[in-house]
Coordinates of C-alpha atoms in Angstrom, one line a residue:
Chain A
M116 CA -64.5 113.6 27.2
I117 CA -67.4 115.9 27.7
K118 CA -66.4 119.5 27.3
T119 CA -67.6 120.4 30.8
D120 CA -65.2 117.8 32.2
Q121 CA -62.4 119.1 30.1
I122 CA -62.9 122.7 31.2
F123 CA -62.8 121.7 34.8
K124 CA -59.8 119.5 34.4
D125 CA -57.9 122.1 32.5
A126 CA -58.7 124.8 35.0
L127 CA -58.3 122.8 38.2
H128 CA -55.9 120.0 37.6
N129 CA -52.7 122.0 38.0
H130 CA -54.1 124.9 39.9
E131 CA -52.1 125.9 42.9
T132 CA -53.7 127.3 46.0
P133 CA -51.5 129.4 48.4
L134 CA -51.0 127.9 51.8
S135 CA -52.3 129.6 54.9
G136 CA -50.3 129.8 58.1
K137 CA -51.9 126.6 59.5
A138 CA -50.5 124.2 56.9
S139 CA -46.8 124.1 57.2
F140 CA -44.0 121.6 56.9
Q141 CA -43.3 122.0 60.6
G142 CA -46.9 120.9 61.3
V143 CA -46.4 117.8 59.2
M144 CA -43.3 116.9 61.1
Q145 CA -45.1 117.4 64.4
K146 CA -48.0 115.2 63.3
R147 CA -45.5 112.5 62.4
K148 CA -44.0 112.7 65.8
N149 CA -47.4 112.5 67.5
K150 CA -48.3 109.5 65.3
R151 CA -45.2 107.6 66.4
R152 CA -45.9 108.3 70.0
G153 CA -49.5 107.1 69.6
F154 CA -48.2 103.9 68.0
F155 CA -45.9 103.3 70.9
W156 CA -48.7 103.5 73.4
F157 CA -51.0 101.4 71.3
S158 CA -48.3 98.7 70.9
L159 CA -47.7 98.8 74.6
S160 CA -51.3 98.5 75.6
S161 CA -51.8 95.7 73.0
V162 CA -49.0 93.7 74.5
L163 CA -50.4 94.2 78.0
L164 CA -53.8 93.2 76.8
L165 CA -52.5 90.1 75.2
L166 CA -50.5 89.2 78.3
L167 CA -53.6 89.8 80.4
S168 CA -55.7 87.5 78.2
L169 CA -53.1 84.8 78.2
T170 CA -52.8 85.0 81.9
A171 CA -56.6 84.7 82.3
A172 CA -56.7 81.8 79.9
T173 CA -53.9 80.0 81.8
L174 CA -55.6 80.6 85.1
F175 CA -58.8 79.3 83.7
R176 CA -57.1 76.2 82.4
S177 CA -55.3 75.6 85.7
A178 CA -58.6 76.1 87.6
V179 CA -60.3 73.6 85.4
S180 CA -57.5 71.0 86.0
E181 CA -57.6 71.7 89.7
G182 CA -61.4 71.2 89.7
N183 CA -61.1 67.9 88.0
T184 CA -58.5 66.5 90.4
T185 CA -60.1 67.7 93.6
S186 CA -63.5 66.4 92.8
E187 CA -62.3 62.9 93.5
N188 CA -62.4 61.2 96.9
N189 CA -63.3 64.3 98.8
T190 CA -66.0 63.6 101.2
Q191 CA -65.4 64.5 104.7
I192 CA -67.3 64.6 107.9
N193 CA -67.3 68.0 109.5
T194 CA -66.6 67.9 113.2
D195 CA -66.0 71.6 113.6
N196 CA -66.7 72.7 117.1
T197 CA -66.4 76.4 116.5
G198 CA -70.0 76.8 115.8
N199 CA -69.3 79.1 112.8
G200 CA -70.3 76.6 110.1
A201 CA -73.6 75.3 109.1
G202 CA -74.9 72.5 111.2
K203 CA -71.8 71.5 112.9
V204 CA -71.4 68.9 115.5
A205 CA -69.9 70.6 118.5
K206 CA -67.7 68.4 120.6
N207 CA -67.2 68.7 124.2
A208 CA -63.5 68.5 124.9
S209 CA -64.0 67.0 128.3
A210 CA -66.0 64.2 126.8
K211 CA -63.6 63.5 124.1
Q212 CA -63.3 59.8 124.7
S213 CA -66.7 59.1 126.1
G214 CA -68.6 59.9 123.0
D215 CA -70.6 62.5 124.8
Y216 CA -71.6 65.0 122.2
R217 CA -73.7 68.0 122.2
V218 CA -75.4 69.2 119.1
K219 CA -74.8 72.8 118.5
N220 CA -77.6 73.4 116.1
N221 CA -77.0 76.9 115.1
E222 CA -79.7 77.6 112.6
A223 CA -78.5 81.2 112.1
A224 CA -75.2 79.9 110.9
L225 CA -76.8 78.1 108.0
N226 CA -76.5 81.1 105.9
Q227 CA -72.8 81.4 106.5
P228 CA -70.5 80.5 103.6
A229 CA -69.4 76.9 103.9
F230 CA -65.8 77.9 103.8
S231 CA -65.9 80.7 106.3
H232 CA -65.2 78.6 109.4
T233 CA -62.1 77.2 110.8
S234 CA -61.7 73.6 111.7
R235 CA -60.2 72.1 114.8
A236 CA -59.0 68.6 115.3
G237 CA -61.2 66.2 117.0
A238 CA -61.5 62.5 117.0
I239 CA -64.9 60.9 116.9
S240 CA -64.1 57.7 115.2
K241 CA -65.1 55.7 118.3
S242 CA -68.4 57.4 118.8
A243 CA -71.4 55.3 119.1
F244 CA -73.9 56.3 116.6
T245 CA -77.0 54.8 115.4
V246 CA -79.0 55.8 112.5
K247 CA -82.3 57.5 113.0
T248 CA -84.6 57.6 110.1
G249 CA -84.0 60.9 108.4
Q250 CA -86.6 63.3 107.1
A251 CA -87.9 63.2 103.6
Q252 CA -85.1 65.3 102.2
R253 CA -82.4 64.1 104.4
P254 CA -79.9 61.7 103.0
D255 CA -80.6 58.2 104.3
I256 CA -77.3 57.0 105.7
S257 CA -78.7 53.5 105.8
D258 CA -78.7 53.4 102.1
K259 CA -75.4 52.0 101.0
K260 CA -75.5 53.6 97.6
N261 CA -76.2 57.0 99.0
N262 CA -73.8 56.7 101.8
S263 CA -71.1 56.0 99.4
S264 CA -71.6 59.4 97.9
L265 CA -71.9 61.0 101.3
G266 CA -68.6 59.6 102.6
I267 CA -70.3 57.4 105.2
K268 CA -69.4 53.8 104.9
P269 CA -70.2 50.7 106.8
V270 CA -67.6 50.1 109.5
N271 CA -65.3 47.2 109.6
S272 CA -65.1 45.0 112.6
A273 CA -62.3 46.9 114.2
T274 CA -64.2 50.1 114.6
S275 CA -67.7 48.9 114.7
N276 CA -69.7 50.1 117.5
G277 CA -72.8 48.3 116.7
S278 CA -74.3 51.1 114.7
G279 CA -73.1 49.6 111.5
F280 CA -71.6 52.8 110.3
E281 CA -68.4 54.7 110.8
L282 CA -67.9 58.4 110.3
S283 CA -64.7 58.9 108.4
A284 CA -63.5 61.9 110.2
K285 CA -60.5 61.3 112.2
G286 CA -57.8 63.5 113.8
G287 CA -56.4 65.6 111.0
S288 CA -59.2 65.1 108.5
D289 CA -60.8 68.3 109.5
Q290 CA -57.7 70.0 108.4
I291 CA -58.1 68.4 105.0
L292 CA -61.6 69.7 104.9
S293 CA -60.4 73.2 105.8
D294 CA -57.8 73.0 103.0
N295 CA -60.5 72.0 100.5
L296 CA -62.7 74.9 101.5
Y297 CA -59.8 77.3 101.3
E298 CA -59.2 76.1 97.7
T299 CA -62.8 76.6 96.8
R300 CA -62.6 80.1 98.2
K301 CA -59.6 80.8 96.1
L302 CA -61.3 79.6 93.0
L303 CA -64.3 81.7 93.7
E304 CA -62.2 84.7 94.2
L305 CA -60.3 84.0 91.0
S306 CA -63.6 83.6 89.1
D307 CA -64.8 86.9 90.5
W308 CA -61.7 88.5 89.1
I309 CA -62.1 86.8 85.7
K310 CA -65.7 87.9 85.7
R311 CA -64.7 91.5 85.6
L312 CA -63.1 91.0 82.3
S313 CA -65.2 90.5 79.2
G314 CA -65.7 90.4 75.4
R315 CA -65.1 89.6 71.7
G316 CA -65.3 90.5 68.1
I317 CA -64.2 93.1 65.5
S318 CA -64.7 94.1 62.0
I319 CA -63.1 96.0 59.1
E320 CA -65.5 97.7 56.9
K321 CA -63.4 98.6 53.8
N322 CA -60.7 96.9 51.9
A323 CA -57.6 98.9 52.7
K324 CA -55.8 98.7 49.4
I325 CA -55.9 101.3 46.7
M326 CA -54.9 100.5 43.2
P327 CA -53.9 103.5 41.2
T328 CA -54.7 103.2 37.5
E329 CA -51.2 103.9 36.4
G330 CA -49.4 104.2 39.6
T331 CA -48.0 102.2 42.4
V332 CA -49.9 100.0 44.7
I333 CA -50.0 101.9 47.9
P334 CA -50.9 100.2 51.1
E335 CA -53.5 102.7 52.2
F336 CA -55.8 102.7 55.2
V337 CA -59.4 102.9 54.3
P338 CA -61.5 103.0 57.4
F339 CA -64.9 101.8 58.0
Y340 CA -67.6 103.7 56.1
P341 CA -71.2 102.8 55.7
P342 CA -71.7 102.3 52.0
R343 CA -74.9 103.3 50.3
E344 CA -75.6 99.8 49.2
P345 CA -74.7 96.3 50.5
K346 CA -71.3 95.1 49.5
F347 CA -70.8 91.4 49.8
N348 CA -67.1 91.3 50.6
P349 CA -66.6 88.6 53.1
I350 CA -65.0 89.5 56.5
F351 CA -63.5 86.7 58.5
E352 CA -63.6 87.1 62.3
L353 CA -61.9 84.9 64.8
N354 CA -62.5 85.5 68.5
V355 CA -62.0 83.9 71.9
A356 CA -63.8 84.9 75.0
T357 CA -63.8 83.9 78.6
A358 CA -66.4 84.7 81.2
G359 CA -67.7 83.6 84.5
N360 CA -71.2 83.3 85.9
G361 CA -71.3 84.0 89.6
Y362 CA -72.9 81.2 91.6
K363 CA -72.9 81.4 95.3
Y364 CA -75.9 79.7 96.7
F365 CA -76.3 78.9 100.3
R366 CA -79.4 77.0 100.9
E367 CA -81.4 77.7 104.0
S368 CA -81.9 74.2 104.6
Q369 CA -80.4 71.8 107.1
D370 CA -79.5 69.4 104.4
V371 CA -77.6 71.0 101.6
T372 CA -75.4 74.1 101.3
I373 CA -73.8 74.7 98.0
A374 CA -71.3 77.2 96.8
G375 CA -69.8 77.2 93.3
N376 CA -68.9 79.0 90.2
H377 CA -69.3 78.5 86.5
R378 CA -66.9 79.6 83.8
F379 CA -66.6 79.1 80.2
S380 CA -64.2 79.9 77.3
Q381 CA -65.5 80.2 73.8
Y382 CA -63.9 80.1 70.4
Q383 CA -65.6 81.3 67.3
G384 CA -64.9 81.7 63.6
I385 CA -67.5 83.8 61.8
M386 CA -67.8 85.0 58.2
L387 CA -69.6 88.3 57.9
F388 CA -71.0 90.3 55.0
D389 CA -71.4 94.0 54.8
M390 CA -75.0 95.0 54.6
G391 CA -74.4 98.7 54.4
R392 CA -75.0 101.5 56.9
G393 CA -72.5 100.0 59.3
V394 CA -74.3 96.7 59.6
N395 CA -72.6 93.3 59.2
I396 CA -74.3 90.0 59.4
G397 CA -72.8 86.5 59.3
A398 CA -72.6 83.0 60.6
G399 CA -69.9 80.6 61.5
M400 CA -68.8 77.9 63.9
G401 CA -68.2 78.0 67.6
Y402 CA -67.0 75.8 70.4
M403 CA -67.5 76.4 74.1
E404 CA -66.0 74.7 77.1
S405 CA -67.9 75.3 80.3
V406 CA -66.7 74.2 83.7
G407 CA -68.3 74.4 87.0
I408 CA -66.5 74.0 90.3
G409 CA -68.0 74.1 93.7
K410 CA -68.4 72.8 97.2
A411 CA -71.4 71.1 98.7
L412 CA -72.0 70.6 102.4
I413 CA -74.5 67.8 102.9
S414 CA -76.0 67.2 106.3
S415 CA -77.3 64.0 107.7
Y416 CA -78.7 63.0 111.0
V417 CA -77.7 60.1 113.2
Y418 CA -78.9 59.1 116.5
D419 CA -76.3 59.4 119.3
T420 CA -77.0 56.7 121.7
M421 CA -75.1 58.5 124.4
L422 CA -77.0 61.7 124.0
Q423 CA -80.2 59.9 123.2
K424 CA -81.0 62.3 120.4
D425 CA -80.2 63.2 116.8
V426 CA -76.8 64.5 115.9
R427 CA -76.3 66.3 112.7
I428 CA -73.3 65.3 110.7
T429 CA -72.2 67.5 107.8
K430 CA -69.9 66.4 105.2
A431 CA -68.2 68.4 102.5
Q432 CA -67.9 67.4 98.9
N433 CA -66.2 69.0 96.0
I434 CA -68.3 69.0 92.9
S435 CA -67.5 69.8 89.4
Y436 CA -68.8 69.4 85.9
R437 CA -67.7 69.9 82.4
L438 CA -69.8 70.8 79.4
N439 CA -68.8 71.2 75.8
I440 CA -71.0 72.7 73.2
V441 CA -70.7 73.1 69.5
S442 CA -72.6 76.0 68.2
I443 CA -73.4 78.0 65.0
P444 CA -73.1 81.6 65.9
L445 CA -75.4 84.0 64.1
A446 CA -73.9 87.4 64.3
V447 CA -75.0 91.0 63.8
R448 CA -72.5 93.7 64.1
Y449 CA -73.0 97.5 64.1
Q450 CA -70.2 99.9 63.8
L451 CA -70.2 103.3 65.4
G452 CA -67.9 106.0 64.4
F453 CA -65.3 106.3 61.6
G454 CA -61.7 105.9 61.1
R455 CA -59.1 103.4 62.3
S456 CA -60.5 103.0 65.7
L457 CA -64.2 102.1 66.0
V458 CA -66.8 101.3 68.6
R459 CA -68.7 98.2 67.7
I460 CA -71.9 96.7 69.1
S461 CA -72.3 93.0 68.5
V462 CA -75.2 90.7 69.0
T463 CA -74.7 87.0 68.6
A464 CA -77.2 84.1 68.9
M465 CA -75.6 80.8 69.4
P466 CA -77.8 77.8 68.8
G467 CA -75.8 74.7 69.6
L468 CA -75.6 71.1 70.7
V469 CA -74.0 69.5 73.8
T470 CA -71.2 67.2 72.8
L471 CA -70.0 66.4 76.2
G472 CA -71.5 66.6 79.7
S473 CA -69.8 65.0 82.7
G474 CA -69.6 65.5 86.4
T475 CA -72.1 66.8 88.9
M476 CA -74.4 69.7 88.3
F477 CA -75.2 72.3 90.9
S478 CA -78.8 72.7 91.1
R479 CA -81.2 74.1 93.7
D480 CA -82.3 70.6 94.4
A481 CA -78.9 69.5 95.6
L482 CA -76.7 67.7 93.2
Q483 CA -77.5 65.9 90.0
S484 CA -75.4 63.8 87.7
M485 CA -74.7 65.4 84.4
D486 CA -76.2 62.2 82.9
V487 CA -79.6 64.0 83.0
L488 CA -78.2 66.2 80.3
K489 CA -78.2 64.3 77.2
K490 CA -75.4 64.7 74.8
S491 CA -77.7 65.9 72.0
S492 CA -79.4 68.5 74.2
F493 CA -80.1 71.7 72.3
T494 CA -78.8 74.9 73.7
M495 CA -79.4 78.6 72.8
D496 CA -77.0 81.1 74.1
A497 CA -76.9 84.8 73.2
R498 CA -74.3 87.4 73.7
L499 CA -74.3 91.2 73.7
G500 CA -71.0 93.0 73.5
A501 CA -69.7 96.5 72.9
G502 CA -66.1 97.2 72.5
L503 CA -63.3 98.8 70.5
Y504 CA -61.5 97.6 67.4
Y505 CA -58.4 98.9 65.9
Q506 CA -57.2 98.4 62.3
V507 CA -53.5 97.4 62.7
A508 CA -52.9 96.7 59.0
P509 CA -54.7 97.2 55.7
K510 CA -56.5 93.9 56.0
T511 CA -56.3 93.1 59.7
A512 CA -57.8 94.5 62.8
I513 CA -58.0 93.5 66.4
S514 CA -60.7 94.0 69.0
A515 CA -61.3 94.0 72.7
E516 CA -64.8 93.7 73.8
P517 CA -66.6 93.4 77.1
M518 CA -69.7 91.3 76.9
V519 CA -72.6 89.7 78.7
Q520 CA -73.7 86.3 77.7
Y521 CA -76.9 84.5 78.4
Q522 CA -76.7 80.8 78.7
S523 CA -79.6 78.4 78.5
I524 CA -79.4 74.7 78.7
P525 CA -82.9 73.2 78.3
G526 CA -83.5 70.1 80.2
A527 CA -81.0 70.9 83.0
Q528 CA -82.4 72.3 86.2
W529 CA -79.9 75.0 86.9
N530 CA -82.3 76.9 88.9
S531 CA -79.7 78.6 91.0
F532 CA -77.3 79.1 88.3
S533 CA -76.8 82.6 87.2
R534 CA -77.5 82.5 83.5
F535 CA -75.8 85.8 82.7
G536 CA -72.1 85.7 82.5
F537 CA -69.9 88.7 82.2
G538 CA -66.6 88.3 80.4
F539 CA -64.1 89.7 78.0
G540 CA -62.9 88.7 74.6
L541 CA -60.4 89.3 72.0
G542 CA -60.8 89.0 68.3
V543 CA -58.9 89.3 65.0
V544 CA -60.6 90.3 61.7
F545 CA -59.3 89.6 58.3
R546 CA -60.7 91.0 55.0
P547 CA -59.1 89.2 52.1
Chain B
M713 CA -32.4 118.1 42.8
T714 CA -34.1 115.4 40.7
E715 CA -37.3 113.7 41.6
Q716 CA -35.4 110.5 42.4
Q717 CA -33.0 112.3 44.7
L718 CA -35.9 113.8 46.5
V719 CA -37.4 110.3 46.9
D720 CA -34.2 108.8 48.1
G721 CA -33.7 111.7 50.6
C722 CA -37.2 111.3 52.0
I723 CA -36.6 107.6 52.4
R724 CA -33.4 108.4 54.4
E725 CA -35.6 110.8 56.4
D726 CA -33.5 113.7 55.2
R727 CA -35.3 116.7 56.5
K728 CA -34.1 119.1 53.7
C729 CA -35.4 116.7 51.0
Q730 CA -38.7 116.4 52.9
E731 CA -39.0 120.1 53.1
Q732 CA -38.2 120.6 49.5
L733 CA -40.9 118.1 48.5
W734 CA -43.3 120.0 50.6
N735 CA -42.4 123.3 49.0
L736 CA -42.7 121.8 45.5
Y737 CA -46.1 120.1 45.8
A738 CA -48.0 121.5 48.8
T739 CA -49.8 124.3 46.9
K740 CA -50.8 122.0 44.1
L741 CA -52.0 119.3 46.4
L742 CA -53.9 121.7 48.5
T743 CA -56.0 122.4 45.4
V744 CA -56.8 118.7 45.2
S745 CA -57.9 118.5 48.8
I746 CA -59.9 121.7 48.6
R747 CA -61.9 120.2 45.7
Y748 CA -63.0 117.3 48.0
C749 CA -63.3 119.0 51.4
Q750 CA -66.1 121.2 52.5
N751 CA -63.8 124.0 53.8
R752 CA -60.3 125.1 53.6
E753 CA -59.5 124.2 57.2
D754 CA -60.4 120.6 56.5
A755 CA -58.4 120.7 53.2
E756 CA -55.3 121.9 55.0
D757 CA -55.7 119.1 57.6
V758 CA -56.0 116.6 54.8
L759 CA -52.9 118.0 53.1
M760 CA -50.8 117.6 56.2
E761 CA -52.2 114.2 56.9
A762 CA -51.4 113.2 53.4
F763 CA -47.8 114.4 53.7
V764 CA -47.4 112.3 56.8
K765 CA -48.5 109.3 54.8
I766 CA -46.2 110.3 51.9
F767 CA -43.2 110.6 54.2
D768 CA -44.1 107.4 56.0
N769 CA -44.6 105.4 52.9
M770 CA -42.1 106.9 50.6
S771 CA -40.2 103.6 50.4
A772 CA -43.4 102.1 48.8
F773 CA -43.0 104.4 45.8
R774 CA -41.6 102.3 43.0
G775 CA -41.5 104.9 40.3
Q776 CA -44.1 103.2 38.1
S777 CA -45.9 106.5 37.8
S778 CA -44.7 110.1 38.4
L779 CA -44.2 111.1 42.0
E780 CA -46.9 113.7 41.6
T781 CA -49.4 111.2 40.4
W782 CA -48.6 109.0 43.4
M783 CA -48.9 111.8 45.8
R784 CA -52.2 113.0 44.3
R785 CA -53.6 109.6 44.9
I786 CA -52.7 109.7 48.5
V787 CA -54.3 113.2 48.9
V788 CA -57.4 112.0 47.1
N789 CA -57.7 109.0 49.4
T790 CA -57.0 111.0 52.5
S791 CA -59.6 113.5 51.4
I792 CA -62.2 110.8 51.0
N793 CA -61.4 109.4 54.4
K794 CA -61.8 112.8 55.8
I795 CA -65.2 113.2 54.2
R796 CA -66.2 109.9 55.6
S797 CA -65.1 110.8 59.0
R798 CA -67.4 113.8 59.1
K799 CA -71.0 114.2 58.9
F800 CA -71.3 116.6 56.1
T801 CA -74.3 118.8 55.8
E802 CA -74.9 119.1 52.2
S803 CA -75.9 122.7 52.1
I804 CA -75.4 124.6 48.9
D805 CA -73.6 127.8 49.4
N806 CA -75.1 129.9 46.7
E807 CA -72.8 132.8 47.6
A808 CA -70.0 130.9 46.1
L809 CA -71.6 131.0 42.7
H810 CA -71.4 134.7 42.6
I811 CA -67.8 134.9 43.2
G812 CA -66.0 136.0 40.0
Y813 CA -68.9 135.9 37.7
S814 CA -67.9 138.8 35.5
D815 CA -67.6 137.2 32.2
N816 CA -70.0 135.1 30.1
S817 CA -67.3 132.8 28.7
F818 CA -66.1 129.5 29.9
D819 CA -62.7 130.3 28.9
A820 CA -62.7 133.4 31.1
M821 CA -63.9 131.5 34.1
D822 CA -61.1 131.3 36.5
A823 CA -60.3 128.4 38.8
K824 CA -61.9 130.1 41.7
L825 CA -65.2 130.3 40.0
L826 CA -65.1 126.7 39.0
M827 CA -64.1 125.7 42.4
G828 CA -67.1 127.6 43.8
M829 CA -69.4 125.7 41.4
L830 CA -67.9 122.4 42.5
E831 CA -68.3 123.2 46.1
S832 CA -71.9 123.9 45.6
L833 CA -72.5 120.3 44.5
P834 CA -73.7 117.7 47.0
V835 CA -70.8 115.8 48.4
G836 CA -71.5 112.6 46.5
Y837 CA -71.8 114.3 43.1
R838 CA -68.7 116.3 43.8
M839 CA -66.5 113.3 44.8
V840 CA -67.5 111.3 41.7
F841 CA -67.1 114.3 39.4
N842 CA -63.7 115.1 40.9
L843 CA -62.5 111.5 40.6
F844 CA -63.8 110.9 37.1
A845 CA -63.4 114.2 35.3
I846 CA -60.3 115.6 37.0
E847 CA -58.4 112.8 38.5
G848 CA -59.1 110.3 35.7
Y849 CA -60.4 107.4 37.8
S850 CA -62.6 104.9 36.0
H851 CA -66.1 104.1 37.3
K852 CA -64.8 100.8 38.5
E853 CA -62.1 102.4 40.6
I854 CA -64.6 105.0 41.9
A855 CA -67.0 102.2 42.9
E856 CA -64.3 100.4 44.8
L857 CA -63.0 103.6 46.4
L858 CA -66.4 104.8 47.6
S859 CA -68.0 101.5 48.2
I860 CA -70.8 102.1 45.7
D861 CA -71.9 100.3 42.5
E862 CA -70.5 101.3 39.1
G863 CA -74.1 102.2 38.1
T864 CA -74.3 104.6 41.0
S865 CA -71.0 106.2 40.0
R866 CA -72.3 106.7 36.5
S867 CA -75.6 108.2 37.6
Q868 CA -73.9 110.5 40.1
L869 CA -71.5 111.7 37.5
A870 CA -74.4 112.4 35.1
K871 CA -76.3 114.3 37.8
A872 CA -73.1 116.3 38.7
R873 CA -72.7 117.3 35.1
K874 CA -76.3 118.3 34.8
S875 CA -76.1 120.3 38.0
L876 CA -73.0 122.1 36.8
Q877 CA -74.6 122.8 33.4
D878 CA -77.7 124.1 35.1
M879 CA -75.7 126.4 37.2
I880 CA -73.9 127.8 34.2
E881 CA -77.2 128.2 32.3
K882 CA -78.8 129.9 35.3
K883 CA -76.1 132.4 35.3
G884 CA -76.3 132.8 31.6
V885 CA -72.8 131.9 30.9
I886 CA -73.5 128.8 28.7
H887 CA -72.2 128.7 25.3
A888 CA -72.4 126.1 22.6

């Protein structure tokens, strides 16, 4: 050993420095007490956060299931006579059996949410309607294929009135419609609630084990610290996120009014490397399930022979779609602060491929089958998040992170779809 | 009370044993933390934080090394964490170099003078020198602990030695 080293070691190794008043045994005991109290609150908040996430995931799942079941066989003809809804056929009670209808063409009401009105019972099954050629954008009810989707079907002999079509609304069907709209409203409210949550991702910067040369292996917390040079110790990060993209579009057209919502849940596994100065970069695998649930009101025009004029018929249709995407997340993380609890900013680009697309898309141009979205369509999503992580064990940390995610699906005309989704995520980070 | 009895008592959360452990080692371990920290206030914070860890993890002590060695390790690690958690301004306090310079002999240099010289080193040099020269860590261990390369550790040690020797020469206290 160099003499300088020896001199310093001899002089300082066993040197004792008198304590001042601040450092005391009582102070140590007080710190221990505070630490335990902090651990209690952290544990409690972690459990609550976990429960909240599980609840959100469960609600999301149940909403997805509900959307799938309600999308079947749901076309109805709206015969609301309250005048609150968009393009409703108002029925004169005194002319109930005569088929004498008045068109209450309340244009101002077109901007009203489709589910904001109440429905009243009315029977119009014996009305005499004939089809008048619709305008360019109007659904042509003489087209069997189109009519099938609109809920207008050719009448059978028992109810035929010569027009060749029957409107499927009968006494009580309006109530069904009202129920469907109410369900949609509930779903939208739910997604709004989920939308307020957000996030993902965490990281541990330093291996938290210290190996004394001749001593005991002590599990010791070593917090994040930006090293001077890159250190290629892999960090494994697993995270799950859920978010919702608000989508409430009420078209100012007489033909189509759509309200819906889009949500997704995302699962990612990423391997990160420490690049120094608080920066981690990495890549991994991701899987995303996207679900859209909404309600469309589609208007058509028929000619009422009694009134000798066009009558507008509006039918409601539940619409939904599902989209699965496999992606390769490319992640950059930047840690702020030091110690056991850190603030982290994360940016993730997620190029991916569509593996499943089914259902009906919401687009500004009414509804489109998801068939237009080919399975191999390329997607490029990006996410920006900022949140907290806490090191719970020498090699493990958890994170909670609000986030905003941009979704892009080239080839799909989601013109009205809000491409920015706000969500919340949880993550676990391991450093072997 | 033997060392083992102290350990057992601390594991049982016996307050008397914990207090005795504090009384036995606090002053010595304070010197360790002072060597790493920029000021005495931080050093005392580190000392108390280290004792919290010592008491919390006493059951992890297996007796493979002496209790003091084990505790010193904890203090060193806690000190390093403390340094990392602060933005240190690496200003050299030259005043410290004048404290106690009354003799031209290394042997006569007291701990306070040497401490002053160490404190005047940049934080990186000081940590590496402390760990290598006084605590006996290897360059590999230092590299792991500070998240630096072994080469960096070696170069910082060399620079620390050079700086210390320069200080001594500047003050005319060098001897062969």
